[in-house]
Amino acid sequence: MTSRETLLEMGFDPRVVDRALEHSDELGAAIDWIENHPDSADAEESVQVQPAVAPEEQAPTESRPVEERLAELQAKAAKRRKEAEMQDAEERRRNEEISRKNQQQARDAKRDLEVKQAQKQAAQRRKEALEDKLYKEQLRKQIEQDKRERLAKAGKLDTSPPPPAAAAVPAPKPVVTGDVRVRIKYEDQTITKTFGQEFTVAQLGDAVGEEFGLSQFVLTTTYPALSIDPQGDTRTLREAQLANANIVVKLA
């Protein structure tokens, strides 16, 4: 059996064997070269454990040294393979740990974002509820004030004594006086109108439509915050809280 056949039978990669035999075709010298160049051309990965070569297959003068060297090379290769496997396992463990940490961080970030969004939504709902409460309170106070003003004016007129000269004649029916003035704005046009006490919202709507050439629109005010469709609204301007108001006309 040739030196090449012996080395191949022992499990060495053909590339390693050929490179070793380029330096010497003698088996012992080739083994020395492989032993001194463990990292050459996958030398350490190419060695496989093989059954010991029968002594009679080797030259008598080389059998023991060759077997010892081959066994030593195989042991070194096995040790290096084991170390490489351990390194690979440790690398996989580290990668898995990093992956778990990244996944946990992603879950934590998602949970934090959901909590912040829920808190923001709750704060917005509280703000809207407070604004609605304040608006209703302001509206209630405005209605009460208008009611008190109407009652005060009606009571004053009802309790006034009749003129002495007309004592035998029924007193004339009191006439409620006082005009309602409103400021009306549509786009870049602004006008000021004065109407009677009994002037209704529907009549105001007719006047606005005629003034600006509109048919479908709403009357809005900032304070109190109102949006009124004037069509068919029979309330007086005071009842609708439009007395002395700044009205903005918006298309419906």
Tab-separated table of C-alpha atoms in Angstrom:
chain	number	residue	atom	x	y	z
A	1	MET	CA	0.000	0.000	0.000
A	2	THR	CA	1.348	3.405	-0.948
A	3	SER	CA	1.781	6.298	1.480
A	4	ARG	CA	-1.130	8.125	-0.152
A	5	GLU	CA	-3.430	5.128	0.183
A	6	THR	CA	-2.403	4.724	3.831
A	7	LEU	CA	-3.150	8.379	4.662
A	8	LEU	CA	-6.469	8.299	2.801
A	9	GLU	CA	-7.469	5.126	4.596
A	10	MET	CA	-6.740	6.836	7.914
A	11	GLY	CA	-9.339	9.490	7.061
A	12	PHE	CA	-7.254	12.480	5.896
A	13	ASP	CA	-8.666	14.774	3.237
A	14	PRO	CA	-7.178	14.075	-0.220
A	15	ARG	CA	-6.137	17.733	-0.543
A	16	VAL	CA	-4.180	17.540	2.705
A	17	VAL	CA	-2.602	14.238	1.683
A	18	ASP	CA	-1.538	15.576	-1.706
A	19	ARG	CA	-0.020	18.711	-0.162
A	20	ALA	CA	1.836	16.635	2.415
A	21	LEU	CA	3.194	14.269	-0.234
A	22	GLU	CA	4.359	17.247	-2.306
A	23	HIS	CA	6.928	17.852	0.425
A	24	SER	CA	7.866	14.192	0.763
A	25	ASP	CA	6.452	10.920	-0.501
A	26	GLU	CA	7.749	9.106	2.577
A	27	LEU	CA	4.902	8.279	5.003
A	28	GLY	CA	6.642	9.443	8.164
A	29	ALA	CA	7.654	12.773	6.634
A	30	ALA	CA	4.130	13.296	5.295
A	31	ILE	CA	2.704	12.686	8.763
A	32	ASP	CA	5.225	15.149	10.199
A	33	TRP	CA	4.078	17.793	7.708
A	34	ILE	CA	0.389	17.225	8.532
A	35	GLU	CA	1.178	17.394	12.236
A	36	ASN	CA	3.087	20.668	11.796
A	37	HIS	CA	0.350	22.207	9.610
A	38	PRO	CA	-2.900	21.397	11.436
A	39	ASP	CA	-4.772	24.372	9.941
A	40	SER	CA	-3.791	23.760	6.345
A	41	ALA	CA	-6.640	22.984	3.937
A	42	ASP	CA	-9.078	21.777	6.617
A	43	ALA	CA	-6.551	19.365	8.013
A	44	GLU	CA	-8.098	19.287	11.480
A	45	GLU	CA	-11.612	18.763	10.110
A	46	SER	CA	-10.666	16.053	7.658
A	47	VAL	CA	-9.303	13.546	10.137
A	48	GLN	CA	-11.734	10.742	11.026
A	49	VAL	CA	-11.262	7.940	13.510
A	50	GLN	CA	-10.452	4.770	11.583
A	51	PRO	CA	-9.569	1.257	12.697
A	52	ALA	CA	-5.888	0.819	13.346
A	53	VAL	CA	-3.952	-0.381	10.331
A	54	ALA	CA	-2.755	-3.918	10.660
A	55	PRO	CA	0.940	-3.998	11.450
A	56	GLU	CA	1.634	-6.286	8.575
A	57	GLU	CA	0.344	-3.640	6.173
A	58	GLN	CA	3.032	-1.158	7.211
A	59	ALA	CA	6.710	-1.282	6.709
A	60	PRO	CA	8.258	-2.862	9.812
A	61	THR	CA	10.463	0.119	10.477
A	62	GLU	CA	7.574	2.614	10.329
A	63	SER	CA	4.581	0.784	11.837
A	64	ARG	CA	4.864	1.924	15.468
A	65	PRO	CA	5.895	5.563	14.917
A	66	VAL	CA	3.276	6.015	12.192
A	67	GLU	CA	0.489	4.580	14.323
A	68	GLU	CA	1.463	6.749	17.260
A	69	ARG	CA	1.584	9.877	15.134
A	70	LEU	CA	-1.723	9.080	13.467
A	71	ALA	CA	-3.355	8.419	16.817
A	72	GLU	CA	-1.988	11.696	18.153
A	73	LEU	CA	-3.228	13.600	15.102
A	74	GLN	CA	-6.630	11.968	15.379
A	75	ALA	CA	-6.836	12.834	19.083
A	76	LYS	CA	-5.928	16.462	18.397
A	77	ALA	CA	-8.475	16.654	15.605
A	78	ALA	CA	-11.157	15.135	17.829
A	79	LYS	CA	-10.315	17.598	20.595
A	80	ARG	CA	-10.517	20.533	18.208
A	81	ARG	CA	-13.820	19.295	16.793
A	82	LYS	CA	-15.201	19.012	20.306
A	83	GLU	CA	-14.007	22.529	21.141
A	84	ALA	CA	-15.563	23.834	17.923
A	85	GLU	CA	-18.850	22.107	18.770
A	86	MET	CA	-18.773	23.638	22.248
A	87	GLN	CA	-18.095	27.076	20.758
A	88	ASP	CA	-20.965	26.626	18.310
A	89	ALA	CA	-23.280	25.594	21.135
A	90	GLU	CA	-22.226	28.610	23.213
A	91	GLU	CA	-22.740	30.902	20.224
A	92	ARG	CA	-26.227	29.477	19.673
A	93	ARG	CA	-27.012	29.951	23.362
A	94	ARG	CA	-25.875	33.586	23.248
A	95	ASN	CA	-27.878	34.238	20.089
A	96	GLU	CA	-30.979	32.680	21.635
A	97	GLU	CA	-30.519	34.805	24.763
A	98	ILE	CA	-30.159	37.964	22.661
A	99	SER	CA	-33.257	37.003	20.668
A	100	ARG	CA	-35.258	36.449	23.866
A	101	LYS	CA	-34.145	39.820	25.251
A	102	ASN	CA	-35.043	41.592	22.006
A	103	GLN	CA	-38.469	39.959	21.959
A	104	GLN	CA	-39.064	40.921	25.607
A	105	GLN	CA	-37.983	44.510	24.923
A	106	ALA	CA	-40.350	44.651	21.948
A	107	ARG	CA	-43.219	43.352	24.097
A	108	ASP	CA	-42.388	45.861	26.857
A	109	ALA	CA	-42.256	48.739	24.365
A	110	LYS	CA	-45.596	47.707	22.860
A	111	ARG	CA	-47.184	47.456	26.303
A	112	ASP	CA	-45.810	50.878	27.319
A	113	LEU	CA	-47.180	52.413	24.114
A	114	GLU	CA	-50.608	50.879	24.733
A	115	VAL	CA	-50.625	52.213	28.309
A	116	LYS	CA	-49.661	55.718	27.150
A	117	GLN	CA	-52.333	55.676	24.452
A	118	ALA	CA	-54.959	54.543	26.963
A	119	GLN	CA	-53.911	57.280	29.384
A	120	LYS	CA	-54.048	59.880	26.599
A	121	GLN	CA	-57.518	58.747	25.545
A	122	ALA	CA	-58.744	58.807	29.155
A	123	ALA	CA	-57.363	62.332	29.614
A	124	GLN	CA	-59.087	63.453	26.409
A	125	ARG	CA	-62.402	61.986	27.582
A	126	ARG	CA	-62.064	63.750	30.944
A	127	LYS	CA	-61.291	67.024	29.175
A	128	GLU	CA	-64.304	66.684	26.880
A	129	ALA	CA	-66.564	65.808	29.822
A	130	LEU	CA	-65.340	68.868	31.744
A	131	GLU	CA	-65.828	71.161	28.748
A	132	ASP	CA	-69.327	69.776	28.222
A	133	LYS	CA	-70.147	70.312	31.903
A	134	LEU	CA	-68.873	73.907	31.808
A	135	TYR	CA	-70.813	74.637	28.631
A	136	LYS	CA	-74.043	73.263	30.095
A	137	GLU	CA	-73.506	75.254	33.286
A	138	GLN	CA	-72.931	78.463	31.310
A	139	LEU	CA	-75.995	77.753	29.190
A	140	ARG	CA	-78.116	77.137	32.291
A	141	LYS	CA	-76.954	80.407	33.858
A	142	GLN	CA	-77.668	82.314	30.651
A	143	ILE	CA	-81.199	80.876	30.453
A	144	GLU	CA	-81.855	81.725	34.100
A	145	GLN	CA	-80.576	85.262	33.572
A	146	ASP	CA	-82.772	85.788	30.510
A	147	LYS	CA	-85.755	84.395	32.410
A	148	ARG	CA	-85.154	86.733	35.348
A	149	GLU	CA	-84.857	89.695	32.995
A	150	ARG	CA	-88.154	88.850	31.274
A	151	LEU	CA	-89.941	88.361	34.603
A	152	ALA	CA	-88.515	91.608	35.975
A	153	LYS	CA	-89.643	93.578	32.945
A	154	ALA	CA	-93.113	92.001	32.918
A	155	GLY	CA	-93.583	92.566	36.668
A	156	LYS	CA	-92.552	96.211	36.429
A	157	LEU	CA	-95.027	96.915	33.662
A	158	ASP	CA	-97.869	94.998	35.345
A	159	THR	CA	-97.556	96.868	38.678
A	160	SER	CA	-97.332	100.389	37.283
A	161	PRO	CA	-100.390	102.509	38.419
A	162	PRO	CA	-102.834	103.701	35.730
A	163	PRO	CA	-102.956	107.434	34.817
A	164	PRO	CA	-105.357	109.450	37.100
A	165	ALA	CA	-107.363	110.891	34.180
A	166	ALA	CA	-108.173	107.464	32.858
A	167	ALA	CA	-109.396	106.036	36.156
A	168	ALA	CA	-112.833	105.245	34.768
A	169	VAL	CA	-111.464	103.814	31.546
A	170	PRO	CA	-109.747	100.404	31.410
A	171	ALA	CA	-105.991	100.763	31.320
A	172	PRO	CA	-104.457	100.055	27.932
A	173	LYS	CA	-102.593	96.774	27.538
A	174	PRO	CA	-98.920	97.244	28.354
A	175	VAL	CA	-96.652	97.173	25.340
A	176	VAL	CA	-93.276	95.562	25.736
A	177	THR	CA	-90.676	97.770	24.156
A	178	GLY	CA	-86.990	97.343	23.483
A	179	ASP	CA	-85.250	96.270	20.333
A	180	VAL	CA	-82.863	93.377	19.774
A	181	ARG	CA	-79.647	94.145	17.983
A	182	VAL	CA	-77.534	91.470	16.309
A	183	ARG	CA	-74.305	91.529	14.354
A	184	ILE	CA	-74.275	89.110	11.411
A	185	LYS	CA	-71.182	87.932	9.516
A	186	TYR	CA	-71.032	85.824	6.359
A	187	GLU	CA	-67.612	85.211	4.818
A	188	ASP	CA	-66.077	88.698	4.478
A	189	GLN	CA	-69.373	90.594	4.830
A	190	THR	CA	-70.619	91.946	8.165
A	191	ILE	CA	-73.905	93.756	8.860
A	192	THR	CA	-75.718	94.955	11.977
A	193	LYS	CA	-79.505	94.628	12.244
A	194	THR	CA	-82.069	95.736	14.839
A	195	PHE	CA	-85.292	93.762	15.316
A	196	GLY	CA	-88.316	93.910	17.605
A	197	GLN	CA	-88.770	91.919	20.815
A	198	GLU	CA	-91.082	89.397	19.150
A	199	PHE	CA	-88.888	88.853	16.114
A	200	THR	CA	-88.422	85.082	15.712
A	201	VAL	CA	-85.441	83.010	14.685
A	202	ALA	CA	-87.278	81.942	11.520
A	203	GLN	CA	-87.819	85.583	10.575
A	204	LEU	CA	-84.155	86.272	11.216
A	205	GLY	CA	-83.319	83.375	8.912
A	206	ASP	CA	-85.493	84.862	6.179
A	207	ALA	CA	-83.759	88.229	6.583
A	208	VAL	CA	-80.297	86.639	6.430
A	209	GLY	CA	-81.204	84.559	3.381
A	210	GLU	CA	-82.495	87.606	1.571
A	211	GLU	CA	-79.503	89.735	2.576
A	212	PHE	CA	-76.835	87.267	1.413
A	213	GLY	CA	-78.799	85.281	-1.175
A	214	LEU	CA	-78.675	82.001	0.758
A	215	SER	CA	-81.149	79.149	1.198
A	216	GLN	CA	-79.535	76.446	3.358
A	217	PHE	CA	-77.461	77.683	6.294
A	218	VAL	CA	-77.127	77.673	10.073
A	219	LEU	CA	-76.648	80.492	12.559
A	220	THR	CA	-73.715	79.997	14.936
A	221	THR	CA	-72.357	81.863	17.948
A	222	THR	CA	-69.182	81.415	19.944
A	223	TYR	CA	-70.549	82.324	23.365
A	224	PRO	CA	-72.725	80.655	24.141
A	225	ALA	CA	-71.682	78.003	21.619
A	226	LEU	CA	-74.786	77.587	19.459
A	227	SER	CA	-75.588	76.207	16.027
A	228	ILE	CA	-79.206	76.884	14.982
A	229	ASP	CA	-81.148	75.934	11.859
A	230	PRO	CA	-83.525	78.913	11.564
A	231	GLN	CA	-86.144	77.239	9.374
A	232	GLY	CA	-89.401	76.872	11.308
A	233	ASP	CA	-87.842	78.041	14.609
A	234	THR	CA	-90.593	80.085	16.322
A	235	ARG	CA	-88.549	81.160	19.328
A	236	THR	CA	-87.878	84.840	19.794
A	237	LEU	CA	-84.313	86.026	19.453
A	238	ARG	CA	-84.043	86.395	23.237
A	239	GLU	CA	-85.433	82.931	23.852
A	240	ALA	CA	-82.863	81.533	21.429
A	241	GLN	CA	-80.080	83.527	23.186
A	242	LEU	CA	-79.390	85.546	20.049
A	243	ALA	CA	-80.092	88.978	21.564
A	244	ASN	CA	-77.059	91.248	21.096
A	245	ALA	CA	-75.161	88.286	19.687
A	246	ASN	CA	-72.355	88.080	17.149
A	247	ILE	CA	-73.758	85.626	14.621
A	248	VAL	CA	-71.664	83.818	12.025
A	249	VAL	CA	-73.578	82.358	9.071
A	250	LYS	CA	-72.314	78.983	7.843
A	251	LEU	CA	-73.591	76.990	4.892
A	252	ALA	CA	-75.422	73.821	5.875
